[in-house]
Amino acid sequence: RAAAPTARAAAPRRQQQKWMSGDAAEAAIEMGKWTKYSYGAIAFCGCLTTYVGIIEYQHLMHPHEDHTPEYSHLKIRAKPYPWACPDCNLFESACWRACKDAAN
């Protein structure tokens, strides 16, 4: 029994390597396949973006009417605003236009 550990120590140690499945040729085939999938996905996204852009452009060119109902709680003011048009909110462009037209 004493000779067994000596024999193991004398044997050359194999370097452990972690091998991936397949070889370089298989890896090249898989890479080519996924490259084609990626190009297809890019083409699909481009087509979808173009389609959505066309639909949104057509929607933008369609005339719109303002269908906002006149709710009683929208224009409650405790005191006037401190700018030139005291009844208009800061970013309410239609009110600002009407106020400026009324002033001229």
Coordinates of C-alpha atoms in Angstrom, one line a residue:
R1 CA 0.0 0.0 0.0
A2 CA 2.8 2.4 0.5
A3 CA 3.9 2.0 -3.1
A4 CA 0.6 3.1 -4.5
P5 CA 0.9 6.8 -3.5
T6 CA 4.4 6.9 -4.9
A7 CA 3.2 5.5 -8.2
R8 CA 0.5 8.1 -8.5
A9 CA 2.9 10.9 -7.8
A10 CA 5.3 9.6 -10.4
A11 CA 2.6 9.5 -13.1
P12 CA 2.4 12.7 -15.3
R13 CA -0.6 14.8 -14.4
R14 CA -3.0 15.5 -17.2
Q15 CA -4.0 19.1 -17.5
Q16 CA -7.7 19.4 -17.2
Q17 CA -9.4 21.2 -20.0
K18 CA -13.0 22.2 -20.3
W19 CA -14.2 21.4 -23.8
M20 CA -17.2 23.1 -25.3
S21 CA -19.6 21.0 -27.3
G22 CA -18.8 20.8 -31.0
D23 CA -15.8 22.0 -32.9
A24 CA -14.8 25.1 -34.8
A25 CA -16.7 24.2 -37.9
E26 CA -19.9 23.7 -36.0
A27 CA -19.4 27.0 -34.2
A28 CA -18.9 28.8 -37.5
I29 CA -22.2 27.3 -38.8
E30 CA -24.0 28.4 -35.7
M31 CA -22.5 31.9 -35.9
G32 CA -23.6 32.2 -39.5
K33 CA -27.1 31.0 -38.6
W34 CA -27.5 33.6 -35.8
T35 CA -26.0 36.3 -38.0
K36 CA -28.7 35.7 -40.5
Y37 CA -31.4 35.7 -37.8
S38 CA -30.0 39.0 -36.6
Y39 CA -30.2 40.5 -40.1
G40 CA -33.7 39.2 -40.4
A41 CA -34.7 40.8 -37.1
I42 CA -33.2 44.1 -38.1
A43 CA -35.1 44.0 -41.4
F44 CA -38.3 43.2 -39.6
C45 CA -37.8 46.0 -37.1
G46 CA -37.1 48.4 -40.0
C47 CA -40.3 47.4 -41.9
L48 CA -42.3 47.6 -38.7
T49 CA -40.9 51.1 -38.0
T50 CA -41.7 52.2 -41.5
Y51 CA -45.2 50.9 -41.3
V52 CA -45.9 52.6 -37.9
G53 CA -44.3 55.8 -39.2
I54 CA -46.6 55.8 -42.2
I55 CA -49.7 55.2 -40.0
E56 CA -48.7 57.9 -37.5
Y57 CA -48.0 60.4 -40.4
Q58 CA -51.4 59.7 -41.9
H59 CA -53.0 60.2 -38.5
L60 CA -51.0 63.5 -38.0
M61 CA -52.2 64.8 -41.4
H62 CA -55.9 64.1 -40.5
P63 CA -57.6 67.2 -39.2
H64 CA -58.6 67.0 -35.6
E65 CA -61.3 68.7 -33.7
D66 CA -61.0 69.5 -30.0
H67 CA -63.6 67.3 -28.2
T68 CA -62.6 68.2 -24.7
P69 CA -65.7 68.7 -22.6
E70 CA -66.1 71.9 -20.6
Y71 CA -65.8 70.5 -17.0
S72 CA -66.6 73.0 -14.3
H73 CA -63.6 72.1 -12.2
L74 CA -61.0 72.9 -14.9
K75 CA -60.8 76.7 -14.6
I76 CA -61.0 77.2 -10.8
R77 CA -58.8 80.2 -9.9
A78 CA -58.2 81.5 -6.3
K79 CA -56.4 84.5 -7.7
P80 CA -55.1 85.5 -11.2
Y81 CA -51.8 84.2 -12.5
P82 CA -48.9 86.7 -12.4
W83 CA -48.2 86.8 -16.1
A84 CA -49.6 88.8 -19.0
C85 CA -52.7 86.6 -19.5
P86 CA -53.9 86.0 -15.9
D87 CA -56.6 83.4 -16.8
C88 CA -54.4 81.2 -18.9
N89 CA -52.3 78.3 -17.6
L90 CA -48.6 78.5 -18.4
F91 CA -48.6 75.9 -21.3
E92 CA -52.2 76.4 -22.6
S93 CA -51.4 77.7 -26.1
A94 CA -55.0 78.1 -27.3
C95 CA -55.9 80.4 -24.3
W96 CA -52.7 82.4 -24.8
R97 CA -53.5 82.9 -28.5
A98 CA -57.1 84.0 -27.7
C99 CA -55.8 86.3 -25.0
K100 CA -53.3 88.0 -27.2
D101 CA -55.8 88.3 -30.1
A102 CA -58.3 89.9 -27.7
A103 CA -55.6 92.4 -26.5
N104 CA -54.8 93.5 -30.1

